[in-house]
Short mmCIF file of C-alpha atoms and ligand atoms in Angstrom, two decimals:
data_model
loop_
_atom_site.label_atom_id
_atom_site.label_comp_id
_atom_site.label_asym_id
_atom_site.label_seq_id
_atom_site.Cartn_x
_atom_site.Cartn_y
_atom_site.Cartn_z
CA MET A 1 -4.71 16.26 3.47
CA ARG A 2 -4.35 17.23 0.33
CA ILE A 3 -6.67 15.72 -2.16
CA ILE A 4 -5.17 15.68 -6.36
CA VAL A 5 -8.09 14.74 -8.46
CA THR A 6 -7.52 12.69 -11.48
CA LYS A 7 -9.55 11.67 -14.86
CA ASP A 8 -8.91 8.00 -14.54
CA TYR A 9 -6.70 5.37 -13.60
CA GLU A 10 -4.04 6.22 -15.78
CA GLU A 11 -3.93 9.66 -14.75
CA MET A 12 -3.87 8.73 -11.13
CA SER A 13 -0.92 6.39 -12.00
CA ARG A 14 0.83 8.88 -13.39
CA LYS A 15 0.40 11.60 -10.73
CA ALA A 16 1.27 8.88 -8.13
CA ALA A 17 4.52 7.61 -9.91
CA ASN A 18 5.52 11.36 -10.28
CA ILE A 19 5.50 11.61 -6.72
CA ILE A 20 7.09 8.58 -6.23
CA ALA A 21 9.91 9.43 -8.65
CA ALA A 22 10.21 13.09 -7.06
CA GLN A 23 10.85 11.46 -3.90
CA VAL A 24 13.14 8.84 -5.59
CA VAL A 25 15.07 11.95 -6.91
CA MET A 26 15.07 14.18 -4.16
CA LYS A 27 16.44 11.75 -1.44
CA PRO A 28 18.45 9.00 -3.35
CA ASN A 29 18.43 6.76 -0.17
CA SER A 30 14.81 6.90 0.95
CA VAL A 31 13.24 4.44 2.49
CA LEU A 32 9.82 3.71 0.99
CA GLY A 33 6.82 1.91 2.13
CA LEU A 34 5.19 -0.08 -0.54
CA ALA A 35 1.74 -1.81 -1.68
CA THR A 36 0.61 -4.35 -3.68
CA GLY A 37 -3.00 -4.55 -5.41
CA SER A 38 -4.62 -3.28 -8.62
CA SER A 39 -3.93 0.55 -7.49
CA PRO A 40 -0.11 1.06 -7.97
CA ILE A 41 0.37 -1.67 -10.78
CA GLY A 42 0.28 1.74 -13.39
CA ALA A 43 2.34 4.03 -10.86
CA TYR A 44 5.37 0.78 -10.60
CA LYS A 45 4.91 0.25 -14.46
CA LEU A 46 5.89 3.97 -15.21
CA LEU A 47 8.57 4.08 -12.37
CA VAL A 48 10.28 1.06 -14.15
CA GLU A 49 10.03 3.30 -17.52
CA GLY A 50 11.78 6.20 -15.71
CA TYR A 51 14.29 3.47 -14.59
CA LYS A 52 15.14 2.40 -17.99
CA LYS A 53 15.33 5.57 -19.65
CA GLY A 54 17.71 6.59 -16.78
CA ASP A 55 15.94 9.07 -14.62
CA LEU A 56 15.56 6.98 -11.63
CA ASP A 57 18.05 5.15 -9.78
CA PHE A 58 16.81 2.59 -7.16
CA SER A 59 20.60 1.58 -5.91
CA GLU A 60 20.38 3.33 -2.63
CA ILE A 61 16.82 2.78 -1.73
CA THR A 62 14.94 1.00 0.65
CA SER A 63 11.62 -0.68 0.85
CA ILE A 64 9.25 -2.09 3.20
CA ASN A 65 6.18 -3.70 2.03
CA LEU A 66 2.96 -3.42 3.92
CA ASP A 67 1.67 -6.69 4.21
CA GLU A 68 1.75 -10.32 3.02
CA TYR A 69 -0.74 -13.18 3.31
CA VAL A 70 0.30 -15.93 5.77
CA GLY A 71 0.47 -19.54 4.31
CA LEU A 72 2.23 -18.32 0.86
CA PRO A 73 5.63 -18.88 0.07
CA ALA A 74 7.81 -15.97 -1.81
CA TYR A 75 7.54 -17.89 -5.13
CA HIS A 76 3.86 -18.34 -4.97
CA ASN A 77 2.34 -16.31 -7.98
CA GLN A 78 -0.20 -14.90 -5.38
CA SER A 79 2.07 -13.62 -2.40
CA TYR A 80 3.14 -10.16 -2.20
CA ALA A 81 6.53 -11.01 -2.53
CA TYR A 82 6.03 -12.50 -6.05
CA PHE A 83 4.11 -9.35 -6.98
CA MET A 84 6.23 -6.98 -6.01
CA ASN A 85 9.15 -8.66 -7.92
CA GLU A 86 6.77 -9.12 -11.02
CA ASN A 87 6.04 -5.34 -10.94
CA LEU A 88 8.96 -3.45 -9.84
CA PHE A 89 11.64 -4.94 -8.18
CA SER A 90 12.65 -7.36 -10.96
CA HIS A 91 12.71 -4.32 -13.54
CA VAL A 92 14.69 -2.01 -11.53
CA ASN A 93 18.36 -1.85 -9.86
CA ILE A 94 16.91 -1.52 -6.27
CA LYS A 95 19.48 -4.38 -4.00
CA GLN A 96 17.42 -7.40 -2.86
CA GLU A 97 18.97 -7.01 0.43
CA ASN A 98 17.21 -3.71 0.66
CA VAL A 99 13.94 -5.15 0.08
CA PHE A 100 11.75 -5.97 3.12
CA LEU A 101 8.06 -7.99 3.44
CA PRO A 102 6.77 -9.72 6.29
CA ASN A 103 7.53 -13.76 5.56
CA GLY A 104 4.35 -15.17 5.32
CA MET A 105 5.57 -18.77 5.82
CA GLU A 106 6.84 -17.93 9.21
CA ALA A 107 4.08 -19.69 11.52
CA ASP A 108 5.34 -18.39 14.75
CA GLU A 109 3.39 -14.73 14.79
CA THR A 110 4.87 -13.30 17.56
CA LYS A 111 8.17 -13.69 16.46
CA GLU A 112 7.30 -12.86 12.73
CA CYS A 113 5.58 -9.55 13.80
CA ALA A 114 8.65 -8.30 16.37
CA ARG A 115 10.93 -9.32 13.47
CA TYR A 116 9.16 -7.08 10.93
CA ASP A 117 8.60 -4.15 13.44
CA GLU A 118 12.43 -4.15 14.38
CA ILE A 119 13.04 -3.75 10.76
CA ILE A 120 10.76 -0.50 10.27
CA ARG A 121 12.26 0.56 13.45
CA THR A 122 15.72 0.24 12.33
CA LEU A 123 15.35 1.45 8.63
CA GLY A 124 12.69 3.39 9.25
CA PRO A 125 11.12 6.33 9.30
CA ILE A 126 9.35 5.67 6.31
CA ASP A 127 9.88 8.58 3.76
CA LEU A 128 6.99 7.97 1.76
CA GLN A 129 4.16 5.62 2.45
CA LEU A 130 2.10 4.50 -0.43
CA LEU A 131 -1.28 3.30 -0.05
CA GLY A 132 -4.06 1.47 -1.68
CA LEU A 133 -7.73 1.77 0.02
CA GLY A 134 -9.72 -1.49 1.03
CA GLU A 135 -13.61 -1.47 0.06
CA ASN A 136 -14.00 -1.54 3.60
CA GLY A 137 -11.70 1.46 4.18
CA HIS A 138 -8.66 -1.07 5.08
CA ILE A 139 -5.08 0.01 4.99
CA GLY A 140 -2.10 -2.31 4.62
CA PHE A 141 -4.07 -5.00 5.77
CA ASN A 142 -5.60 -3.31 8.74
CA GLU A 143 -9.37 -4.18 8.92
CA PRO A 144 -12.38 -2.62 10.59
CA ASP A 145 -11.86 -3.15 14.24
CA SER A 146 -12.60 -2.08 17.62
CA PHE A 147 -8.85 -0.27 17.94
CA PHE A 148 -6.21 1.05 15.63
CA ALA A 149 -3.31 -1.81 15.26
CA ASP A 150 -0.11 0.01 16.29
CA GLY A 151 2.62 -2.29 15.23
CA THR A 152 2.56 -5.17 12.82
CA HIS A 153 0.09 -8.36 13.43
CA LYS A 154 -1.41 -11.09 12.12
CA VAL A 155 -5.02 -10.45 10.50
CA GLU A 156 -7.85 -12.52 9.92
CA LEU A 157 -9.18 -11.23 6.68
CA THR A 158 -13.08 -9.92 6.54
CA GLU A 159 -15.25 -11.61 3.90
CA SER A 160 -15.61 -8.33 1.86
CA THR A 161 -11.68 -8.50 1.34
CA ILE A 162 -11.17 -12.12 0.33
CA ASN A 163 -14.34 -11.55 -2.24
CA ALA A 164 -12.35 -8.46 -3.59
CA ASN A 165 -8.78 -10.57 -3.34
CA SER A 166 -10.52 -13.71 -4.70
CA ARG A 167 -10.53 -12.51 -8.81
CA LEU A 168 -6.61 -12.90 -8.30
CA PHE A 169 -7.06 -16.70 -7.21
CA ASN A 170 -8.76 -19.69 -9.63
CA SER A 171 -11.26 -20.14 -6.73
CA ILE A 172 -12.18 -18.29 -3.39
CA ASP A 173 -11.42 -21.22 -1.45
CA GLU A 174 -7.30 -20.36 -2.34
CA VAL A 175 -7.47 -17.06 -0.58
CA PRO A 176 -5.56 -17.13 2.30
CA ARG A 177 -7.67 -16.37 5.50
CA TYR A 178 -4.82 -14.64 7.18
CA ALA A 179 -2.01 -11.99 6.31
CA TYR A 180 0.73 -10.33 8.35
CA SER A 181 0.28 -6.22 8.06
CA MET A 182 1.78 -3.42 9.43
CA GLY A 183 0.06 -1.81 12.09
CA VAL A 184 -1.41 1.80 11.11
CA GLY A 185 1.00 2.89 14.05
CA SER A 186 3.69 2.08 11.61
CA ILE A 187 2.06 3.56 8.39
CA PHE A 188 1.28 6.85 10.62
CA ARG A 189 4.97 7.35 11.38
CA ALA A 190 5.57 7.71 7.92
CA LYS A 191 6.74 11.43 6.98
CA HIS A 192 4.51 11.69 3.88
CA ILE A 193 1.73 9.12 2.99
CA LEU A 194 0.52 8.64 -0.48
CA LEU A 195 -2.77 7.21 -0.73
CA ILE A 196 -4.40 6.22 -4.11
CA ALA A 197 -7.72 5.26 -5.07
CA SER A 198 -9.59 4.75 -8.89
CA GLY A 199 -12.97 3.70 -9.38
CA GLN A 200 -16.41 3.74 -7.97
CA LYS A 201 -16.02 0.74 -5.79
CA LYS A 202 -13.60 3.06 -3.83
CA ALA A 203 -16.21 6.02 -3.35
CA GLU A 204 -17.94 5.01 -0.24
CA ALA A 205 -14.61 4.51 1.66
CA LEU A 206 -13.18 7.53 0.22
CA ARG A 207 -15.87 9.37 1.53
CA ASN A 208 -15.64 7.98 5.15
CA THR A 209 -11.91 8.44 4.91
CA VAL A 210 -12.18 12.04 4.21
CA LEU A 211 -15.35 13.43 5.58
CA GLY A 212 -16.35 10.61 8.24
CA LEU A 213 -15.60 10.26 11.88
CA ILE A 214 -11.85 8.83 12.86
CA THR A 215 -12.75 5.65 13.69
CA PRO A 216 -10.87 2.02 13.56
CA GLU A 217 -14.18 0.90 11.80
CA VAL A 218 -12.57 2.68 8.78
CA PRO A 219 -9.05 2.38 9.18
CA ALA A 220 -7.83 4.72 6.63
CA SER A 221 -9.76 7.76 8.64
CA ALA A 222 -6.91 7.65 10.92
CA LEU A 223 -4.78 9.26 8.30
CA LYS A 224 -6.62 12.50 8.90
CA LEU A 225 -4.64 12.94 12.17
CA HIS A 226 -1.51 12.96 9.77
CA ASP A 227 -0.13 16.19 8.37
CA ASN A 228 1.15 15.20 5.62
CA VAL A 229 -1.14 12.85 3.80
CA THR A 230 -1.66 13.38 -0.47
CA ILE A 231 -4.58 11.24 -2.00
CA VAL A 232 -4.47 10.84 -5.59
CA ALA A 233 -7.79 9.49 -6.58
CA ASP A 234 -10.04 9.49 -9.88
CA GLU A 235 -13.31 10.97 -10.03
CA ALA A 236 -15.10 7.95 -9.86
CA ALA A 237 -13.57 7.17 -6.21
CA LEU A 238 -14.30 10.71 -5.48
CA SER A 239 -17.79 10.78 -6.89
CA LEU A 240 -19.31 10.97 -3.16
CA ILE A 241 -17.17 13.73 -2.18
CA SER A 242 -16.81 15.77 -5.62
CA ALA A 243 -19.17 18.20 -4.40
CA LEU A 244 -16.66 19.53 -1.77
CA ILE A 245 -13.59 19.46 -3.84
CA ASN A 246 -12.90 22.68 -5.99
CA LYS A 247 -11.02 21.44 -8.76
CA ASP A 248 -9.83 24.84 -10.13
CA GLU A 249 -7.65 25.40 -6.52
C1 F6R B 301 -1.98 -4.26 -0.42
C2 F6R B 301 -2.56 -3.87 0.73
C3 F6R B 301 -4.04 -3.52 0.26
C4 F6R B 301 -4.60 -2.76 -0.97
C5 F6R B 301 -6.15 -2.74 -0.98
C6 F6R B 301 -6.56 -2.32 -2.18
O1 F6R B 301 -0.95 -4.21 -0.31
O2 F6R B 301 -2.23 -3.15 1.51
O3 F6R B 301 -4.77 -2.47 1.56
O4 F6R B 301 -4.19 -1.86 -1.09
O5 F6R B 301 -6.65 -3.84 -0.58
O6 F6R B 301 -6.29 -2.97 -3.04
P1 F6R B 301 -6.49 -2.77 -4.78
O7 F6R B 301 -5.70 -1.73 -4.75
O8 F6R B 301 -6.05 -4.21 -5.43
O9 F6R B 301 -8.21 -2.44 -5.06
#
């Protein structure tokens, strides 16, 4: 694991955007695994600026998102499809047919998970997988569990995740209880994984990810087994392990 320490969210976003931009420039037909949530918004904004300046071209890029709420149609303003359009896709020249997310409106869970796994299998391997980090150590919507899920699955969200995500809904009762998520196995098969984390709220999860045991109770801890992981995190998120990181190296 390579850990890049940043001063704050802005610097984290710049560094993360630079890594994603380098991927797009070096391999214009890259498959990107993308995430939603607060963590990548700043980086997506910078990628949009890069596109507008003419530095980035997404015309051959494919994107496969990590997850989607079950029960929300793509046009719902809290769906992850809506988020991706608002924050990235509608502002760059990515082709709509090259954009993939789980279909939260598919009630047949077996069918939807098989469909999404087939997309990942045929379009993958993912060149660069972007991840945020849940306060409970989740990646995608792989919640703490007794095993690491391999493929796409339907997840019952934990109270901690529902509480964390309720900030974006009118009331906690509106937060969906289930999501479809790519499995830890699919994330793991990406060639390069970029995990970003900002703020004190992520400090415990980041400490457990980097220094704790590899356990499905902390899904992100599986990343220690991958040979190409970059963590870009700010000082607050790294506050519980800062003594172990030499910033001058
Ligand atoms: C979102 C996702 C989640 C988030 C995580 C952190 O697609 O997969 O794992 O990355 O919940 O969310 P934020 O960035 O909002 O703190």
